[in-house]
DNA sequence: CCTATTGTTGAGAATGAGTCTCATGGATAT
DNA sequence: ATATCCATGAGACTCATTCTCAACAATAGG
């Protein structure tokens, strides 16, 4: 699967312009499974001598989140983190409150229960945040 | 149960000083089941002609969260909300993305599954955030 | 009580992530 | 090519929250 086409096609479909900057930001986020914030992504681009402004990084992230190419993760420390959603199934996160390590987990039972809960209260579920905080194996 | 003693005792136990301002903030938060942000709590105090500075509201909230007299709720809109934890059992939240309505739910099965997940990954669980976003009965 | 000690408060400055503005540039269509 | 109009960059701006520091007030000891 040529990843290059994914972004271009999404943008074209949404009547947005395909630009080098948007491709660069997307490439950068795709390049790792890390959960990085906007500043880290921006600095990584600078490191590679790719010139994209901070504003454009933020604006591109907004687009990528909107069209679900990336996921936004908020661990409650005042800045949002992002991960690519390429070939990944839905998952939630375990976060170590000591070292900051982020693990991913998948639990179908919980996902189903969430649907039941929403139904019970008459909600039409859109998305959810489910994060377990504690000490990881090393830190405890 | 005299609520007045609760805060005084917690503060004394933690070698913190019992002040009128801290009591006033705690009283204000206790007075409703709403999920309010710091500014709303501050304004409510002013409305009642109680003089507590914004800084003290923030600082007191920090103490109250630390000693679990109140819970912090982050619905991802850039400001934290708070609810008192007086005679309430643990619950999580359903949030309407259209009108902002916040409902509470309790689900023992999910709580147990969370323990299992943490155990599976070697985490010592401390707390969790579980929020279901979507449209409420009225908005959908 | 009086005093010393030390944590707390208030006012406003500072911080910092994220957003906005606007002139310039580049993608796309004809 | 040319026109159209969205995207970009630089920096100003916003807004919740935190910090600073001088004045103050809660406890402890005498
Ligand atoms: Zn999930
Ligand atoms: Zn993840
Ligand atoms: Zn829960
Ligand atoms: Zn609640």
Coordinates of C-alpha atoms (C1' of nucleotides) and ligand atoms in Angstrom, one line a residue:
Chain A
X1 CA 0.0 0.0 0.0
X2 CA 1.6 3.3 -1.1
X3 CA 1.1 5.6 1.9
X4 CA 1.9 8.6 -0.2
X5 CA -1.4 8.3 -1.9
X6 CA -3.5 8.1 1.2
X7 CA -3.0 11.7 2.3
X8 CA -3.3 13.1 -1.2
X9 CA -6.5 11.2 -1.8
X10 CA -8.0 12.3 1.5
X11 CA -7.1 15.9 0.8
X12 CA -8.4 15.8 -2.7
X13 CA -11.7 14.2 -1.6
X14 CA -12.2 17.0 1.0
X15 CA -11.3 19.7 -1.5
X16 CA -8.1 20.6 0.5
X17 CA -4.8 21.2 -1.2
X18 CA -2.0 18.7 -1.2
X19 CA 1.2 20.4 -0.1
X20 CA 4.7 19.4 0.7
X21 CA 4.3 20.6 4.3
X22 CA 1.2 18.5 4.9
X23 CA 3.0 15.5 3.4
X24 CA 6.0 16.1 5.6
X25 CA 4.0 16.4 8.8
X26 CA 2.1 13.2 8.0
X27 CA 5.4 11.4 7.0
X28 CA 6.9 12.5 10.3
X29 CA 4.0 11.2 12.4
X30 CA 3.9 7.9 10.4
X31 CA 7.6 7.3 11.0
X32 CA 7.2 6.1 14.6
X33 CA 4.6 4.5 16.9
X34 CA 5.5 7.0 19.6
X35 CA 2.9 9.3 21.2
X36 CA 4.4 12.7 20.6
X37 CA 3.1 16.3 21.1
X38 CA 3.0 19.0 18.5
X39 CA 6.3 20.5 19.6
X40 CA 8.1 17.1 19.4
X41 CA 6.8 16.6 15.9
X42 CA 7.9 20.1 15.0
X43 CA 11.3 19.6 16.4
X44 CA 11.7 16.3 14.7
X45 CA 11.0 18.0 11.3
X46 CA 13.6 20.7 12.0
X47 CA 16.1 18.0 12.9
X48 CA 15.6 16.5 9.5
X49 CA 16.0 20.0 8.0
X50 CA 12.5 20.1 6.8
X51 CA 11.1 23.6 7.0
X52 CA 7.5 23.6 8.3
X53 CA 6.3 26.3 10.6
X54 CA 4.8 25.5 14.0
X55 CA 1.5 27.0 12.9
X56 CA 1.4 24.6 10.0
X57 CA 2.3 21.7 12.2
X58 CA -0.7 22.5 14.4
X59 CA -3.0 23.1 11.4
X60 CA -2.0 19.9 9.7
X61 CA -2.4 17.9 12.8
X62 CA -6.0 19.3 13.0
X63 CA -6.7 18.1 9.5
X64 CA -5.1 14.6 10.2
X65 CA -7.2 14.2 13.3
X66 CA -10.4 15.3 11.6
X67 CA -10.0 12.7 8.9
X68 CA -8.8 10.0 11.3
X69 CA -5.3 9.5 9.9
X70 CA -4.0 10.2 13.4
X71 CA -5.5 9.9 17.0
X72 CA -5.3 12.6 19.6
X73 CA -4.3 11.5 23.1
X74 CA -4.7 13.6 26.2
X75 CA -3.0 12.3 29.2
X76 CA -3.9 15.3 31.4
X77 CA -0.5 17.1 31.4
X78 CA -1.7 20.1 29.4
X79 CA -0.6 19.1 25.9
X80 CA -2.1 16.8 23.4
X81 CA -0.2 13.9 21.9
X82 CA -0.7 12.2 18.6
X83 CA -0.2 8.7 17.1
X84 CA -0.7 7.6 13.5
X85 CA -3.7 5.4 12.9
X86 CA -2.1 3.5 10.0
X87 CA -2.9 -0.2 10.0
X88 CA -3.8 0.0 13.7
X89 CA -6.9 -1.3 15.4
X90 CA -8.7 0.8 18.1
X91 CA -6.9 0.7 21.4
X92 CA -6.8 2.5 24.7
X93 CA -3.9 3.4 27.0
X94 CA -2.1 2.5 30.2
X95 CA 0.0 5.4 31.4
X96 CA 2.8 5.2 34.0
X97 CA 2.5 8.2 36.4
X98 CA 6.1 7.9 37.3
X99 CA 8.1 7.5 34.0
X100 CA 5.5 8.5 31.5
X101 CA 5.6 5.2 29.6
X102 CA 2.5 4.7 27.5
X103 CA 1.2 1.1 26.7
X104 CA -1.6 0.2 24.5
X105 CA -4.4 -2.3 25.3
X106 CA -7.3 -3.7 23.4
X107 CA -10.3 -5.1 25.2
X108 CA -13.4 -6.1 23.3
X109 CA -15.5 -6.7 26.4
X110 CA -15.0 -3.1 27.6
X111 CA -15.8 -1.8 24.1
X112 CA -19.1 -3.7 24.1
X113 CA -20.0 -2.6 27.6
X114 CA -19.4 1.0 26.5
X115 CA -22.0 0.5 23.8
X116 CA -24.4 -0.9 26.4
X117 CA -23.9 2.0 28.8
X118 CA -24.5 4.6 26.0
X119 CA -27.6 2.8 24.9
X120 CA -28.9 2.7 28.5
X121 CA -28.6 6.5 28.7
X122 CA -29.9 7.2 25.3
X123 CA -26.6 8.4 24.0
X124 CA -25.4 8.0 20.4
X125 CA -21.8 7.2 21.0
X126 CA -19.2 8.9 18.9
X127 CA -15.8 8.2 20.6
X128 CA -14.4 7.6 24.0
X129 CA -11.4 8.2 26.2
X130 CA -10.2 5.3 28.4
X131 CA -6.9 5.7 30.2
X132 CA -5.6 3.7 33.1
X133 CA -3.0 5.5 35.2
X134 CA -0.6 3.8 37.6
X135 CA 2.9 2.5 38.0
X136 CA 4.4 0.3 35.3
X137 CA 6.3 -2.9 35.9
X138 CA 9.6 -1.1 36.3
X139 CA 8.4 1.8 38.4
X140 CA 6.3 0.0 41.0
Chain B
X1 CA -22.2 14.2 59.8
X2 CA -20.7 17.7 60.4
X3 CA -19.0 18.5 57.1
X4 CA -17.2 21.4 58.7
X5 CA -14.9 18.9 60.5
X6 CA -13.9 17.0 57.4
X7 CA -11.8 19.7 55.8
X8 CA -10.3 20.9 59.1
X9 CA -9.3 17.4 60.0
X10 CA -7.8 16.6 56.6
X11 CA -5.8 19.8 56.7
X12 CA -4.6 19.3 60.2
X13 CA -3.6 15.7 59.5
X14 CA -1.5 17.0 56.5
X15 CA 0.0 19.8 58.5
X16 CA -1.8 22.4 56.4
X17 CA -3.5 25.4 57.8
X18 CA -7.2 25.6 58.2
X19 CA -8.4 28.9 56.7
X20 CA -11.6 30.7 56.0
X21 CA -10.8 30.8 52.3
X22 CA -10.2 27.0 52.0
X23 CA -13.4 26.4 53.9
X24 CA -15.3 28.8 51.6
X25 CA -14.0 27.1 48.4
X26 CA -14.9 23.7 49.8
X27 CA -18.4 24.8 50.9
X28 CA -19.0 26.3 47.4
X29 CA -18.0 23.1 45.7
X30 CA -20.0 21.0 48.1
X31 CA -23.1 23.1 47.5
X32 CA -24.0 21.5 44.1
X33 CA -23.5 18.3 42.1
X34 CA -22.5 20.3 39.1
X35 CA -19.3 19.8 37.2
X36 CA -17.8 23.3 37.3
X37 CA -14.5 24.8 36.3
X38 CA -12.3 27.0 38.5
X39 CA -13.7 30.3 37.0
X40 CA -17.3 29.2 37.7
X41 CA -16.4 28.3 41.3
X42 CA -14.6 31.6 41.7
X43 CA -17.5 33.6 40.3
X44 CA -20.0 31.8 42.5
X45 CA -18.0 32.8 45.5
X46 CA -18.0 36.5 44.4
X47 CA -21.8 36.2 43.8
X48 CA -22.1 35.3 47.5
X49 CA -19.9 38.2 48.4
X50 CA -17.2 35.9 49.7
X51 CA -13.7 37.3 49.0
X52 CA -11.3 34.7 47.8
X53 CA -8.8 35.4 45.1
X54 CA -8.6 33.4 41.9
X55 CA -5.1 32.2 42.9
X56 CA -6.5 30.8 46.2
X57 CA -9.3 29.1 44.4
X58 CA -6.8 27.3 42.2
X59 CA -4.6 26.5 45.1
X60 CA -7.4 25.2 47.2
X61 CA -8.7 23.1 44.4
X62 CA -5.3 21.6 44.1
X63 CA -5.4 20.6 47.8
X64 CA -8.9 19.2 47.6
X65 CA -8.1 17.1 44.6
X66 CA -4.9 15.8 46.3
X67 CA -6.8 14.6 49.3
X68 CA -9.7 13.3 47.2
X69 CA -12.4 15.6 48.6
X70 CA -13.1 16.5 45.0
X71 CA -12.6 14.9 41.6
X72 CA -11.0 16.6 38.6
X73 CA -12.8 16.0 35.3
X74 CA -11.2 16.9 31.9
X75 CA -13.5 16.8 29.0
X76 CA -10.9 18.0 26.6
X77 CA -12.1 21.6 26.1
X78 CA -9.1 23.2 27.7
X79 CA -10.2 23.7 31.3
X80 CA -10.6 21.3 34.2
X81 CA -13.9 20.8 35.9
X82 CA -14.5 19.7 39.5
X83 CA -17.2 17.8 41.5
X84 CA -17.3 17.1 45.2
X85 CA -16.7 13.5 46.2
X86 CA -18.9 13.7 49.3
X87 CA -21.0 10.5 49.9
X88 CA -20.6 9.7 46.2
X89 CA -19.5 6.4 44.8
X90 CA -16.9 6.2 42.0
X91 CA -18.5 6.9 38.6
X92 CA -17.4 7.8 35.1
X93 CA -19.0 10.2 32.6
X94 CA -21.0 10.4 29.5
X95 CA -20.6 13.8 27.7
X96 CA -22.8 15.3 25.0
X97 CA -20.6 16.8 22.3
X98 CA -23.4 19.1 21.3
X99 CA -24.9 20.6 24.4
X100 CA -22.2 19.8 26.9
X101 CA -24.5 17.8 29.2
X102 CA -22.6 15.5 31.6
X103 CA -24.2 12.3 32.9
X104 CA -22.7 9.9 35.4
X105 CA -22.6 6.2 35.1
X106 CA -21.4 3.3 37.3
X107 CA -20.4 0.0 35.8
X108 CA -18.9 -2.6 38.0
X109 CA -18.0 -4.9 35.1
X110 CA -15.9 -2.3 33.4
X111 CA -14.2 -1.5 36.8
X112 CA -13.3 -5.1 37.2
X113 CA -12.0 -5.4 33.6
X114 CA -9.8 -2.5 34.2
X115 CA -8.1 -4.3 37.1
X116 CA -7.6 -7.3 34.9
X117 CA -6.1 -5.2 32.1
X118 CA -3.7 -3.5 34.6
X119 CA -2.7 -6.8 36.0
X120 CA -2.1 -8.3 32.6
X121 CA 0.4 -5.5 31.8
X122 CA 2.1 -5.5 35.3
X123 CA 0.6 -2.1 36.2
X124 CA -0.3 -1.1 39.7
X125 CA -3.5 0.9 39.0
X126 CA -3.9 4.3 40.7
X127 CA -6.8 5.9 38.9
X128 CA -8.5 6.0 35.5
X129 CA -10.3 8.3 33.1
X130 CA -13.2 6.8 31.3
X131 CA -15.4 9.2 29.3
X132 CA -18.0 8.4 26.6
X133 CA -18.6 11.2 24.1
X134 CA -21.6 11.4 21.8
X135 CA -25.0 12.9 21.4
X136 CA -27.5 12.9 24.3
X137 CA -31.1 11.9 24.0
X138 CA -32.2 15.4 23.2
X139 CA -29.4 16.3 20.8
X140 CA -29.4 13.2 18.6
Chain C
dC1 C1' -2.4 36.8 76.0
dC2 C1' 2.2 38.0 73.4
dT3 C1' 5.5 36.7 70.1
dA4 C1' 7.9 34.1 66.8
dT5 C1' 7.6 31.1 63.1
dT6 C1' 6.1 29.7 59.0
dG7 C1' 2.5 28.6 55.8
dT8 C1' -1.3 31.3 53.2
dT9 C1' -3.2 35.0 50.6
dG10 C1' -3.9 38.6 46.9
dA11 C1' -2.7 41.1 42.9
dG12 C1' -0.7 41.0 39.1
dA13 C1' 3.1 39.2 36.2
dA14 C1' 4.6 35.2 33.8
dT15 C1' 4.0 30.9 31.4
dG16 C1' 2.9 27.9 27.7
dA17 C1' 0.0 25.4 24.5
dG18 C1' -2.7 26.5 21.0
dT19 C1' -5.0 30.0 17.8
dC20 C1' -5.4 33.9 14.9
dT21 C1' -4.0 37.6 11.5
dC22 C1' -2.4 39.1 7.4
dA23 C1' 0.7 39.6 3.7
dT24 C1' 3.0 36.4 0.6
dG25 C1' 3.3 32.1 -1.8
dG26 C1' 1.8 28.0 -4.2
dA27 C1' -1.7 24.4 -5.8
dT28 C1' -5.2 23.8 -9.1
dA29 C1' -8.3 24.7 -13.0
dT30 C1' -9.1 26.7 -17.5
Chain D
dA1 C1' 0.2 31.4 -18.6
dT2 C1' -3.3 33.4 -15.7
dA3 C1' -6.6 33.7 -12.3
dT4 C1' -8.5 32.0 -8.2
dC5 C1' -8.2 31.1 -3.7
dC6 C1' -6.4 28.0 -0.2
dA7 C1' -2.1 27.4 2.5
dT8 C1' 1.9 29.1 4.8
dG9 C1' 5.1 31.7 8.0
dA10 C1' 6.1 34.9 11.5
dG11 C1' 4.7 36.7 15.2
dA12 C1' 1.0 38.7 17.9
dC13 C1' -2.6 37.0 20.7
dT14 C1' -5.6 34.2 23.9
dC15 C1' -6.7 32.0 27.9
dA16 C1' -6.3 28.7 31.7
dT17 C1' -3.2 28.1 35.0
dT18 C1' 1.1 28.9 37.7
dC19 C1' 4.4 31.8 39.8
dT20 C1' 6.3 35.8 42.6
dC21 C1' 6.6 38.4 46.5
dA22 C1' 5.2 41.4 50.0
dA23 C1' 1.6 41.5 53.6
dC24 C1' -1.0 38.7 56.6
dA25 C1' -2.8 35.2 59.7
dA26 C1' -2.8 30.4 61.8
dT27 C1' -0.5 27.6 65.1
dA28 C1' 3.1 26.7 68.9
dG29 C1' 5.6 28.1 73.0
dG30 C1' 6.3 30.9 76.8
Ligands
LIG1 ZN1 -11.6 1.9 23.6
LIG2 ZN1 -1.6 4.4 21.3
LIG3 ZN1 -14.5 4.1 36.6
LIG4 ZN1 -19.5 13.3 38.0

